[in-house]
mmCIF file of C-alpha atoms in Angstrom:
data_model
loop_
_atom_site.group_PDB
_atom_site.id
_atom_site.type_symbol
_atom_site.label_atom_id
_atom_site.label_comp_id
_atom_site.label_asym_id
_atom_site.label_seq_id
_atom_site.Cartn_x
_atom_site.Cartn_y
_atom_site.Cartn_z
ATOM 1 C CA MET A 1 11.121 6.459 29.263
ATOM 2 C CA ALA A 2 11.487 10.390 28.882
ATOM 3 C CA LEU A 3 12.349 12.283 25.635
ATOM 4 C CA ALA A 4 16.279 12.946 25.732
ATOM 5 C CA ILE A 5 17.423 15.546 23.623
ATOM 6 C CA PRO A 6 21.140 16.820 23.032
ATOM 7 C CA ILE A 7 21.194 20.183 24.680
ATOM 8 C CA ILE A 8 24.038 22.335 24.298
ATOM 9 C CA SER A 9 23.078 25.369 25.299
ATOM 10 C CA SER A 10 21.917 25.980 29.357
ATOM 11 C CA GLU A 11 20.488 29.499 27.980
ATOM 12 C CA VAL A 12 17.469 28.632 26.066
ATOM 13 C CA SER A 13 16.103 31.403 24.014
ATOM 14 C CA GLN A 14 12.585 31.025 22.360
ATOM 15 C CA LEU A 15 12.633 30.068 18.419
ATOM 16 C CA PRO A 16 9.943 32.132 15.972
ATOM 17 C CA ASP A 17 7.007 30.135 15.650
ATOM 18 C CA GLN A 18 7.561 29.751 11.268
ATOM 19 C CA THR A 19 4.920 27.470 10.386
ATOM 20 C CA HIS A 20 5.528 27.415 6.885
ATOM 21 C CA GLY A 21 7.670 25.841 4.303
ATOM 22 C CA ALA A 22 8.891 27.724 1.302
ATOM 23 C CA LEU A 23 6.788 30.699 1.193
ATOM 24 C CA THR A 24 7.038 31.843 5.010
ATOM 25 C CA PRO A 25 5.907 35.538 5.865
ATOM 26 C CA PRO A 26 8.946 37.884 4.719
ATOM 27 C CA GLU A 27 9.859 38.463 8.264
ATOM 28 C CA HIS A 28 10.950 34.813 8.560
ATOM 29 C CA ARG A 29 12.144 34.184 5.226
ATOM 30 C CA SER A 30 16.101 34.235 4.353
ATOM 31 C CA SER A 31 17.077 37.460 1.907
ATOM 32 C CA ALA A 32 19.882 35.516 0.167
ATOM 33 C CA PRO A 33 19.163 34.380 -3.417
ATOM 34 C CA PRO A 34 18.043 30.884 -3.978
ATOM 35 C CA HIS A 35 21.605 29.618 -5.467
ATOM 36 C CA GLU A 36 23.168 31.309 -2.338
ATOM 37 C CA GLN A 37 20.922 29.228 0.422
ATOM 38 C CA VAL A 38 21.201 25.827 -2.030
ATOM 39 C CA ASN A 39 24.895 26.002 -1.977
ATOM 40 C CA ALA A 40 25.066 26.970 1.742
ATOM 41 C CA SER A 41 22.670 23.872 2.645
ATOM 42 C CA LEU A 42 25.137 21.686 0.848
ATOM 43 C CA LYS A 43 28.049 22.426 2.605
ATOM 44 C CA SER A 44 27.545 20.141 5.464
ATOM 45 C CA SER A 45 30.694 19.856 6.812
ATOM 46 C CA GLU A 46 31.186 23.598 7.109
ATOM 47 C CA ASN A 47 27.652 23.554 9.400
ATOM 48 C CA PRO A 48 27.442 20.588 12.176
ATOM 49 C CA SER A 49 23.715 21.211 11.830
ATOM 50 C CA LEU A 50 23.362 18.944 8.807
ATOM 51 C CA ASN A 51 25.425 16.411 9.894
ATOM 52 C CA HIS A 52 23.042 14.398 11.351
ATOM 53 C CA ILE A 53 24.574 11.102 11.004
ATOM 54 C CA SER A 54 28.475 11.498 11.744
ATOM 55 C CA ASP A 55 27.745 14.302 14.447
ATOM 56 C CA PRO A 56 28.001 12.439 18.143
ATOM 57 C CA GLU A 57 26.500 15.868 19.531
ATOM 58 C CA ILE A 58 23.442 15.114 17.283
ATOM 59 C CA VAL A 59 22.982 11.718 17.196
ATOM 60 C CA ASN A 60 23.540 10.531 20.866
ATOM 61 C CA PRO A 61 21.228 11.994 23.089
ATOM 62 C CA LEU A 62 22.459 12.768 26.688
ATOM 63 C CA ASN A 63 21.165 11.465 29.593
ATOM 64 C CA GLU A 64 19.250 14.284 30.556
ATOM 65 C CA SER A 65 15.157 15.543 30.060
ATOM 66 C CA PRO A 66 14.691 18.697 28.156
ATOM 67 C CA THR A 67 13.498 21.868 29.594
ATOM 68 C CA SER A 68 9.517 22.520 29.052
ATOM 69 C CA LYS A 69 10.305 25.572 27.136
ATOM 70 C CA MET A 70 13.064 22.951 24.744
ATOM 71 C CA ARG A 71 10.267 20.670 24.339
ATOM 72 C CA GLU A 72 8.153 23.381 23.113
ATOM 73 C CA GLU A 73 10.991 24.677 20.437
ATOM 74 C CA ILE A 74 10.841 20.920 19.310
ATOM 75 C CA ARG A 75 7.205 21.375 18.975
ATOM 76 C CA ILE A 76 7.210 24.782 17.013
ATOM 77 C CA GLU A 77 9.718 23.378 14.772
ATOM 78 C CA LEU A 78 7.651 19.980 14.007
ATOM 79 C CA ARG A 79 4.554 21.749 13.605
ATOM 80 C CA ARG A 80 6.518 24.090 10.763
ATOM 81 C CA ARG A 81 7.841 20.905 9.493
ATOM 82 C CA TRP A 82 4.083 19.081 8.609
ATOM 83 C CA HIS A 83 3.131 22.835 6.973
ATOM 84 C CA GLU A 84 6.488 22.323 4.639
ATOM 85 C CA ILE A 85 5.818 19.035 3.830
ATOM 86 C CA ARG A 86 2.446 19.592 2.648
ATOM 87 C CA GLU A 87 3.311 22.784 0.941
ATOM 88 C CA GLY A 88 5.941 21.043 -0.751
ATOM 89 C CA GLU A 89 3.556 18.155 -2.215
ATOM 90 C CA LEU A 90 0.963 21.134 -3.050
ATOM 91 C CA SER A 91 3.823 22.971 -5.176
ATOM 92 C CA ARG A 92 4.961 19.530 -6.601
ATOM 93 C CA THR A 93 1.729 18.879 -7.547
ATOM 94 C CA LEU A 94 0.529 22.140 -8.851
ATOM 95 C CA ARG A 95 3.965 22.116 -10.688
ATOM 96 C CA TRP A 96 3.247 19.178 -13.145
ATOM 97 C CA ALA A 97 -0.510 20.590 -13.172
ATOM 98 C CA TRP A 98 0.821 23.645 -15.184
ATOM 99 C CA ASP A 99 3.196 21.808 -17.088
ATOM 100 C CA SER A 100 2.530 22.256 -20.745
ATOM 101 C CA ASP A 101 4.954 19.520 -21.611
ATOM 102 C CA SER A 102 4.168 16.499 -19.628
ATOM 103 C CA SER A 103 1.486 14.286 -20.088
ATOM 104 C CA TYR A 104 0.664 14.753 -16.838
ATOM 105 C CA GLY A 105 0.427 18.794 -17.749
ATOM 106 C CA MET A 106 -1.509 21.279 -18.603
ATOM 107 C CA LEU A 107 -5.464 19.910 -19.223
ATOM 108 C CA SER A 108 -3.864 17.152 -21.248
ATOM 109 C CA VAL A 109 -3.657 15.600 -18.829
ATOM 110 C CA GLY A 110 -2.007 18.266 -16.522
ATOM 111 C CA MET A 111 -2.747 21.797 -18.350
ATOM 112 C CA LEU A 112 -5.848 21.066 -20.310
ATOM 113 C CA SER A 113 -5.306 22.019 -24.459
ATOM 114 C CA VAL A 114 -8.085 23.009 -26.194
ATOM 115 C CA ASP A 115 -8.731 23.141 -29.483
ATOM 116 C CA SER A 116 -11.665 24.329 -32.235
ATOM 117 C CA SER A 117 -12.946 20.342 -31.721
ATOM 118 C CA VAL A 118 -13.456 20.892 -28.046
ATOM 119 C CA LYS A 119 -16.130 23.699 -27.930
ATOM 120 C CA SER A 120 -18.322 22.086 -30.272
ATOM 121 C CA GLY A 121 -18.057 18.723 -28.133
ATOM 122 C CA ALA A 122 -16.573 16.701 -31.123
ATOM 123 C CA ALA A 123 -13.664 15.782 -29.066
ATOM 124 C CA ALA A 124 -14.112 14.547 -25.582
ATOM 125 C CA VAL A 125 -12.395 15.666 -22.550
ATOM 126 C CA LYS A 126 -10.930 13.187 -20.276
ATOM 127 C CA SER A 127 -12.692 13.155 -16.731
ATOM 128 C CA GLU A 128 -9.268 13.475 -14.383
ATOM 129 C CA LEU A 129 -8.840 16.921 -16.377
ATOM 130 C CA LEU A 130 -12.586 18.491 -15.475
ATOM 131 C CA GLY A 131 -11.777 17.663 -12.181
ATOM 132 C CA LYS A 132 -9.015 20.178 -12.175
ATOM 133 C CA PHE A 133 -11.915 22.969 -12.282
ATOM 134 C CA CYS A 134 -13.231 21.909 -8.847
ATOM 135 C CA ASN A 135 -11.605 24.010 -5.828
ATOM 136 C CA LYS A 136 -10.274 27.076 -8.238
ATOM 137 C CA PRO A 137 -12.258 30.780 -7.688
ATOM 138 C CA THR A 138 -11.321 31.010 -11.745
ATOM 139 C CA THR A 139 -9.859 29.920 -14.808
ATOM 140 C CA LEU A 140 -6.888 30.683 -16.880
ATOM 141 C CA TYR A 141 -6.790 30.894 -20.370
ATOM 142 C CA TRP A 142 -3.884 30.852 -21.731
ATOM 143 C CA ALA A 143 -3.646 32.309 -25.401
ATOM 144 C CA HIS A 144 -1.397 30.436 -28.254
ATOM 145 C CA SER A 145 0.179 34.155 -28.667
ATOM 146 C CA ALA A 146 1.506 34.024 -25.033
ATOM 147 C CA GLN A 147 3.588 30.820 -25.731
ATOM 148 C CA ARG A 148 6.955 30.164 -26.761
ATOM 149 C CA ASN A 149 6.956 27.473 -29.264
ATOM 150 C CA ASP A 150 3.984 26.049 -28.099
ATOM 151 C CA ARG A 151 5.594 26.279 -24.190
ATOM 152 C CA CYS A 152 3.858 27.643 -21.188
ATOM 153 C CA PRO A 153 6.338 29.303 -19.477
ATOM 154 C CA ARG A 154 5.961 27.881 -15.708
ATOM 155 C CA TYR A 155 7.568 30.663 -14.397
ATOM 156 C CA ILE A 156 4.055 32.269 -14.446
ATOM 157 C CA TRP A 157 2.587 29.327 -12.300
ATOM 158 C CA GLY A 158 5.166 30.413 -10.262
ATOM 159 C CA CYS A 159 4.424 33.941 -9.437
ATOM 160 C CA ILE A 160 0.612 33.155 -9.186
ATOM 161 C CA TYR A 161 1.461 30.793 -6.364
ATOM 162 C CA LYS A 162 3.960 33.103 -4.487
ATOM 163 C CA GLU A 163 1.024 36.171 -4.532
ATOM 164 C CA TRP A 164 -1.958 33.439 -3.720
ATOM 165 C CA PHE A 165 0.128 32.827 -0.622
ATOM 166 C CA ARG A 166 0.796 36.484 0.138
ATOM 167 C CA CYS A 167 -3.048 37.150 -0.809
ATOM 168 C CA HIS A 168 -3.942 34.800 1.821
ATOM 169 C CA ASP A 169 -1.909 35.897 4.755
ATOM 170 C CA TYR A 170 0.708 33.037 4.113
ATOM 171 C CA LYS A 171 -1.933 30.447 5.008
ATOM 172 C CA PRO A 172 -4.285 29.674 1.942
ATOM 173 C CA ARG A 173 -6.647 26.669 1.961
ATOM 174 C CA MET A 174 -4.261 23.660 0.289
ATOM 175 C CA ASP A 175 -6.493 20.363 0.455
ATOM 176 C CA PHE A 176 -7.815 18.743 -2.005
ATOM 177 C CA GLU A 177 -6.090 20.648 -5.122
ATOM 178 C CA HIS A 178 -7.351 24.363 -3.730
ATOM 179 C CA PHE A 179 -5.477 26.961 -6.115
ATOM 180 C CA PHE A 180 -6.213 30.444 -7.549
ATOM 181 C CA ALA A 181 -6.901 28.756 -10.970
ATOM 182 C CA ASN A 182 -7.131 25.669 -13.498
ATOM 183 C CA PRO A 183 -4.729 26.466 -16.850
ATOM 184 C CA VAL A 184 -5.844 25.931 -20.437
ATOM 185 C CA ARG A 185 -3.546 25.963 -22.889
ATOM 186 C CA ILE A 186 -5.268 27.446 -26.197
ATOM 187 C CA THR A 187 -3.670 24.982 -28.865
ATOM 188 C CA SER A 188 -2.577 26.859 -32.570
ATOM 189 C CA THR A 189 -5.998 25.932 -34.153
ATOM 190 C CA GLY A 190 -7.931 26.717 -30.886
ATOM 191 C CA PRO A 191 -10.645 29.914 -29.859
ATOM 192 C CA THR A 192 -8.990 33.521 -30.850
ATOM 193 C CA THR A 193 -11.129 36.019 -30.151
ATOM 194 C CA ILE A 194 -12.468 36.589 -26.160
ATOM 195 C CA PHE A 195 -16.104 35.212 -27.277
ATOM 196 C CA ASP A 196 -14.808 32.183 -27.976
ATOM 197 C CA ILE A 197 -12.899 31.576 -25.251
ATOM 198 C CA LEU A 198 -15.945 32.373 -23.233
ATOM 199 C CA GLU A 199 -17.790 29.933 -25.247
ATOM 200 C CA THR A 200 -15.270 27.161 -24.617
ATOM 201 C CA HIS A 201 -15.100 28.156 -20.859
ATOM 202 C CA GLU A 202 -19.206 27.710 -20.676
ATOM 203 C CA TYR A 203 -18.634 24.028 -22.489
ATOM 204 C CA LEU A 204 -15.622 23.200 -20.215
ATOM 205 C CA HIS A 205 -17.482 24.090 -17.103
ATOM 206 C CA ASN A 206 -21.007 22.452 -18.357
ATOM 207 C CA GLN A 207 -19.161 19.305 -18.653
ATOM 208 C CA THR A 208 -17.740 19.390 -15.421
ATOM 209 C CA SER A 209 -20.534 20.004 -13.261
ATOM 210 C CA LEU A 210 -22.387 17.377 -15.491
ATOM 211 C CA LEU A 211 -19.788 15.092 -14.317
ATOM 212 C CA LEU A 212 -20.200 16.116 -10.204
ATOM 213 C CA ASP A 213 -24.045 15.376 -10.951
ATOM 214 C CA LYS A 214 -22.892 11.917 -12.300
ATOM 215 C CA ILE A 215 -20.494 11.560 -9.065
ATOM 216 C CA ARG A 216 -23.557 13.069 -6.491
ATOM 217 C CA ARG A 217 -25.948 10.462 -8.119
ATOM 218 C CA GLY A 218 -23.722 7.494 -7.674
ATOM 219 C CA GLU A 219 -23.786 6.579 -11.726
ATOM 220 C CA LEU A 220 -20.540 6.460 -11.494
ATOM 221 C CA GLU A 221 -19.881 4.541 -8.266
ATOM 222 C CA LYS A 222 -17.441 2.286 -9.347
ATOM 223 C CA SER A 223 -15.020 4.820 -11.102
ATOM 224 C CA ARG A 224 -11.707 6.042 -10.196
ATOM 225 C CA MET A 225 -12.961 9.391 -10.758
ATOM 226 C CA SER A 226 -16.140 8.673 -7.926
ATOM 227 C CA ALA A 227 -13.371 7.898 -5.427
ATOM 228 C CA CYS A 228 -11.204 10.678 -6.254
ATOM 229 C CA LEU A 229 -13.896 13.556 -6.472
ATOM 230 C CA SER A 230 -16.114 12.924 -3.315
ATOM 231 C CA PRO A 231 -18.873 15.739 -3.590
ATOM 232 C CA GLN A 232 -17.746 16.855 0.211
ATOM 233 C CA ASN A 233 -14.183 17.985 -0.699
ATOM 234 C CA TYR A 234 -14.166 18.865 -4.439
ATOM 235 C CA LYS A 235 -16.984 21.606 -5.441
ATOM 236 C CA LEU A 236 -17.133 23.947 -8.400
ATOM 237 C CA SER A 237 -17.039 27.274 -7.409
ATOM 238 C CA PRO A 238 -19.680 29.814 -8.559
ATOM 239 C CA THR A 239 -16.850 32.085 -9.317
ATOM 240 C CA CYS A 240 -15.603 29.589 -11.675
ATOM 241 C CA ARG A 241 -18.317 30.309 -13.865
ATOM 242 C CA ALA A 242 -18.373 33.890 -13.802
ATOM 243 C CA ILE A 243 -14.655 34.934 -14.154
ATOM 244 C CA ILE A 244 -11.972 33.620 -16.191
ATOM 245 C CA ILE A 245 -8.341 35.498 -16.397
ATOM 246 C CA VAL A 246 -6.831 35.257 -20.058
ATOM 247 C CA LEU A 247 -3.080 35.511 -20.717
ATOM 248 C CA ASP A 248 -2.903 36.576 -24.120
ATOM 249 C CA LYS A 249 1.291 38.186 -24.104
ATOM 250 C CA LEU A 250 4.114 37.637 -22.158
ATOM 251 C CA ALA A 251 5.607 40.582 -20.798
ATOM 252 C CA SER A 252 9.295 39.249 -20.319
ATOM 253 C CA ARG A 253 11.305 36.333 -22.213
ATOM 254 C CA GLU A 254 12.092 33.827 -19.503
ATOM 255 C CA ASP A 255 14.842 32.122 -21.905
ATOM 256 C CA ASP A 256 16.901 35.318 -22.163
ATOM 257 C CA LYS A 257 17.001 35.538 -18.297
ATOM 258 C CA PHE A 258 18.579 32.108 -18.301
ATOM 259 C CA PHE A 259 21.099 32.073 -20.852
ATOM 260 C CA SER A 260 22.316 35.429 -19.160
ATOM 261 C CA GLY A 261 23.292 33.992 -16.066
ATOM 262 C CA GLY A 262 20.331 35.657 -14.169
ATOM 263 C CA TYR A 263 17.225 34.629 -11.775
ATOM 264 C CA ILE A 264 13.823 35.353 -12.620
ATOM 265 C CA SER A 265 12.195 37.340 -9.545
ATOM 266 C CA LEU A 266 8.793 36.076 -9.400
ATOM 267 C CA ASP A 267 8.057 39.618 -7.387
ATOM 268 C CA GLU A 268 9.145 41.389 -10.344
ATOM 269 C CA GLU A 269 7.344 39.426 -12.924
ATOM 270 C CA VAL A 270 4.089 39.083 -11.039
ATOM 271 C CA GLN A 271 3.829 43.042 -11.685
ATOM 272 C CA LYS A 272 5.174 43.385 -15.054
ATOM 273 C CA GLN A 273 3.168 40.880 -16.296
ATOM 274 C CA ASN A 274 -0.516 41.620 -17.456
ATOM 275 C CA VAL A 275 -3.738 39.527 -17.879
ATOM 276 C CA LEU A 276 -7.308 39.953 -18.736
ATOM 277 C CA MET A 277 -9.851 39.613 -16.333
ATOM 278 C CA VAL A 278 -13.169 38.870 -18.185
ATOM 279 C CA ARG A 279 -16.513 38.854 -16.751
ATOM 280 C CA THR A 280 -18.318 35.589 -18.351
ATOM 281 C CA GLY A 281 -22.253 36.849 -17.956
ATOM 282 C CA ASP A 282 -23.343 34.014 -15.968
ATOM 283 C CA GLU A 283 -23.143 35.325 -12.388
ATOM 284 C CA SER A 284 -26.570 33.939 -11.240
ATOM 285 C CA GLY A 285 -24.620 31.833 -8.201
ATOM 286 C CA LEU A 286 -22.865 34.798 -6.852
ATOM 287 C CA SER A 287 -24.596 37.059 -4.003
ATOM 288 C CA GLU A 288 -23.877 40.501 -5.878
ATOM 289 C CA PRO A 289 -22.611 40.779 -9.693
ATOM 290 C CA ILE A 290 -18.821 41.352 -10.029
ATOM 291 C CA ASN A 291 -17.604 45.004 -10.237
ATOM 292 C CA PHE A 292 -14.084 46.350 -11.560
ATOM 293 C CA GLU A 293 -14.175 49.458 -10.329
ATOM 294 C CA SER A 294 -12.015 48.599 -7.072
ATOM 295 C CA VAL A 295 -9.301 48.344 -9.433
ATOM 296 C CA ARG A 296 -10.486 50.536 -12.489
ATOM 297 C CA GLU A 297 -7.729 52.909 -11.464
ATOM 298 C CA ARG A 298 -5.108 50.095 -12.257
ATOM 299 C CA ALA A 299 -6.268 49.323 -15.633
ATOM 300 C CA LEU A 300 -4.037 48.935 -18.540
ATOM 301 C CA PRO A 301 -5.262 49.540 -22.230
ATOM 302 C CA LEU A 302 -7.110 46.771 -23.699
ATOM 303 C CA ALA A 303 -5.130 46.479 -26.636
ATOM 304 C CA ARG A 304 -7.772 43.567 -28.035
ATOM 305 C CA PRO A 305 -9.558 45.026 -31.039
ATOM 306 C CA ASP A 306 -12.057 42.320 -30.295
ATOM 307 C CA LEU A 307 -13.097 43.875 -27.346
ATOM 308 C CA ASN A 308 -15.524 47.084 -27.299
ATOM 309 C CA PRO A 309 -18.157 48.346 -25.576
ATOM 310 C CA HIS A 310 -20.681 47.176 -28.400
ATOM 311 C CA ASP A 311 -20.342 43.822 -27.201
ATOM 312 C CA GLY A 312 -21.410 43.189 -23.756
ATOM 313 C CA ILE A 313 -18.138 41.636 -23.100
ATOM 314 C CA GLU A 314 -17.089 43.713 -19.774
ATOM 315 C CA ALA A 315 -12.688 43.218 -19.065
ATOM 316 C CA ILE A 316 -10.565 45.040 -17.831
ATOM 317 C CA ARG A 317 -6.921 44.660 -18.074
ATOM 318 C CA VAL A 318 -4.636 44.723 -15.224
ATOM 319 C CA THR A 319 -1.143 43.291 -13.766
ATOM 320 C CA LEU A 320 -1.296 39.456 -12.692
ATOM 321 C CA ALA A 321 -0.461 40.694 -9.007
ATOM 322 C CA THR A 322 -3.752 42.990 -9.329
ATOM 323 C CA ALA A 323 -5.775 39.875 -10.936
ATOM 324 C CA VAL A 324 -4.688 37.998 -7.583
ATOM 325 C CA GLY A 325 -5.538 39.853 -5.176
ATOM 326 C CA PHE A 326 -8.851 40.441 -6.730
ATOM 327 C CA VAL A 327 -10.296 36.958 -7.241
ATOM 328 C CA VAL A 328 -8.887 36.025 -4.067
ATOM 329 C CA ASP A 329 -11.297 38.922 -2.494
ATOM 330 C CA LEU A 330 -14.201 38.100 -4.621
ATOM 331 C CA GLN A 331 -14.191 34.263 -3.422
ATOM 332 C CA ARG A 332 -13.658 35.419 0.359
ATOM 333 C CA ARG A 333 -17.010 37.699 -0.371
ATOM 334 C CA GLU A 334 -18.991 34.756 -1.662
ATOM 335 C CA GLU A 335 -17.698 32.587 0.981
ATOM 336 C CA LEU A 336 -18.861 34.738 3.693
ATOM 337 C CA ALA A 337 -22.316 35.353 1.766
ATOM 338 C CA PHE A 338 -22.440 31.724 1.845
ATOM 339 C CA PRO A 339 -21.054 29.987 4.621
ATOM 340 C CA GLU A 340 -21.809 26.493 2.667
ATOM 341 C CA SER A 341 -19.745 26.932 0.172
ATOM 342 C CA ALA A 342 -16.835 27.196 2.135
ATOM 343 C CA PRO A 343 -14.011 24.812 1.910
ATOM 344 C CA SER A 344 -14.434 21.643 4.445
ATOM 345 C CA SER A 345 -12.447 21.313 7.639
ATOM 346 C CA ALA A 346 -11.134 17.592 6.205
ATOM 347 C CA VAL A 347 -7.528 16.997 5.666
ATOM 348 C CA ASP A 348 -6.407 16.546 2.555
ATOM 349 C CA ARG A 349 -4.571 12.637 2.922
ATOM 350 C CA ALA A 350 -2.602 13.043 -0.224
ATOM 351 C CA LEU A 351 -0.555 16.286 0.705
ATOM 352 C CA GLY A 352 1.422 14.308 3.587
ATOM 353 C CA PRO A 353 3.161 13.929 5.506
ATOM 354 C CA THR A 354 4.522 10.424 4.362
ATOM 355 C CA PRO A 355 4.759 8.155 7.862
ATOM 356 C CA HIS A 356 8.567 7.428 8.490
ATOM 357 C CA HIS A 357 7.633 4.977 11.559
ATOM 358 C CA PRO A 358 5.289 2.373 12.230
ATOM 359 C CA LYS A 359 3.490 3.948 14.902
ATOM 360 C CA GLU A 360 3.333 6.944 13.083
ATOM 361 C CA SER A 361 0.371 6.262 10.395
ATOM 362 C CA SER A 362 -2.193 7.186 12.466
ATOM 363 C CA ALA A 363 -1.202 10.875 12.631
ATOM 364 C CA SER A 364 -0.342 11.518 9.243
ATOM 365 C CA THR A 365 -3.918 11.902 8.501
ATOM 366 C CA THR A 366 -5.276 14.114 10.919
ATOM 367 C CA ASN A 367 -4.022 17.836 11.918
ATOM 368 C CA ALA A 368 -0.524 19.246 12.778
ATOM 369 C CA ASP A 369 -0.845 19.511 16.329
ATOM 370 C CA GLU A 370 -1.621 15.750 16.890
ATOM 371 C CA TRP A 371 0.987 14.401 14.375
ATOM 372 C CA VAL A 372 3.180 16.300 16.586
ATOM 373 C CA ASP A 373 1.766 14.983 19.880
ATOM 374 C CA LYS A 374 2.508 11.104 17.897
ATOM 375 C CA LEU A 375 5.592 11.668 17.434
ATOM 376 C CA MET A 376 7.166 12.955 20.597
ATOM 377 C CA GLU A 377 4.959 10.476 22.188
ATOM 378 C CA ILE A 378 6.849 7.870 20.104
ATOM 379 C CA ALA A 379 10.446 9.479 20.697
ATOM 380 C CA ASP A 380 9.760 9.270 24.287
ATOM 381 C CA ASP A 381 9.278 5.729 24.245
ATOM 382 C CA GLU A 382 11.831 5.067 21.737
ATOM 383 C CA GLY A 383 14.463 7.414 22.090
ATOM 384 C CA VAL A 384 14.974 10.664 19.336
ATOM 385 C CA ASP A 385 17.324 8.716 17.383
ATOM 386 C CA ASN A 386 14.308 6.003 15.624
ATOM 387 C CA VAL A 387 11.741 9.066 14.996
ATOM 388 C CA TRP A 388 13.340 10.794 11.979
ATOM 389 C CA GLU A 389 10.993 13.488 11.683
ATOM 390 C CA VAL A 390 11.957 14.309 15.643
ATOM 391 C CA ARG A 391 15.561 14.024 15.171
ATOM 392 C CA MET A 392 15.246 16.526 12.491
ATOM 393 C CA ALA A 393 13.912 18.585 14.406
ATOM 394 C CA VAL A 394 16.190 18.385 17.653
ATOM 395 C CA SER A 395 19.081 19.103 14.750
ATOM 396 C CA THR A 396 17.907 22.431 13.651
ATOM 397 C CA VAL A 397 16.959 23.205 17.184
ATOM 398 C CA ASN A 398 20.195 22.928 18.330
ATOM 399 C CA ALA A 399 21.918 24.891 14.922
ATOM 400 C CA MET A 400 19.713 28.000 15.419
ATOM 401 C CA HIS A 401 20.811 27.883 19.378
ATOM 402 C CA ARG A 402 24.555 27.742 17.852
ATOM 403 C CA GLY A 403 23.533 30.854 15.702
ATOM 404 C CA GLU A 404 23.590 29.031 12.575
ATOM 405 C CA SER A 405 20.726 29.895 9.958
ATOM 406 C CA ARG A 406 17.565 27.077 9.331
ATOM 407 C CA PRO A 407 19.142 24.464 6.696
ATOM 408 C CA PHE A 408 18.058 25.311 3.309
ATOM 409 C CA GLU A 409 15.387 22.547 2.033
ATOM 410 C CA ILE A 410 15.594 21.695 -1.427
ATOM 411 C CA GLY A 411 13.330 19.279 -2.898
ATOM 412 C CA LEU A 412 9.846 21.204 -2.359
ATOM 413 C CA TYR A 413 9.966 21.524 -6.428
ATOM 414 C CA PHE A 414 9.394 25.124 -6.362
ATOM 415 C CA GLY A 415 11.921 26.387 -8.556
ATOM 416 C CA ASN A 416 15.740 26.906 -8.132
ATOM 417 C CA SER A 417 16.126 29.474 -10.772
ATOM 418 C CA TRP A 418 13.163 31.702 -9.511
ATOM 419 C CA ARG A 419 12.929 33.700 -6.254
#
């Protein structure tokens, strides 16, 4: 049975190849604020493309085969959907990982919280939290002085997330928890000086390295951590040992923006917020020493009484945007110098997409093209109505040919108050 698609126009124009989700390149993004995009998406009665159930033109395919150009447009939309689904799952996972309130948040199972007992080894750190240091080029230590009532405002993560995508040309490596940094929240009794933070980092990094060694030797063969942290896909980057980020003060008050009815501009905040980049002194695994000269002209006053040239600690204060770009470039340099350290090409099954059709499962864990091939094959055999993702793609393609905007996806767990 050939794929029957409701073609609504005899003149078919090529749609842009949007292969990513919430953080698409600027030329493919809507300029409307998030609340306007959300409101538009909810007005399905005014937008036929969203009435997937009640619109007979969408639900009931015409008895004619689509042109090859139309099929390619649907394939483009499905490929975009593949990346959108995986990006959405990544943002959901990271949202919880950067949550200082949740039991699944910042290294308290999400965001790790450290006090004075951690550095001495008096308090054990959960293995699942140590695993979060893997596949990150650096670690961000969130000083107590930069918290609000012991909370770490999550818009900082939003700033990093968006800038990280931009630095990777909107195509970052997302599989197996790859991200810019692992956050560590410092409690009111935790380390306060840069020297003490560096000691804490050395201890946590060493504990993570020991955990990975035990997994490689098979000593934790029956543990859940052994199954999760496969040595092929989870690695401790040498850059993570060599450089840390310290967030020691907030440039803005998040609650002021909310109470005034405004929205947080992540692009503005990432340039306004500043952080410290600190060399740890252990660069033995790097191709060459870290050098801050490339960003020296953008340096801000250190404003730290515990940092002076006689301490032997090299640090520089820069904007958060500069720090993200510097670390991304450092990671690229090391991967070029040591190709074997580059991420594996394996696909992380945890990011999806989740199958909606029994025959779809074999394609949900491979790559975008194979997933699209499988969906189109099922739709050819069983009809568009029986393959949810294809049905959605057809609806979107038809809507765009009617001159309508792409429906705005809510559910990416990014932040409806951010833009």
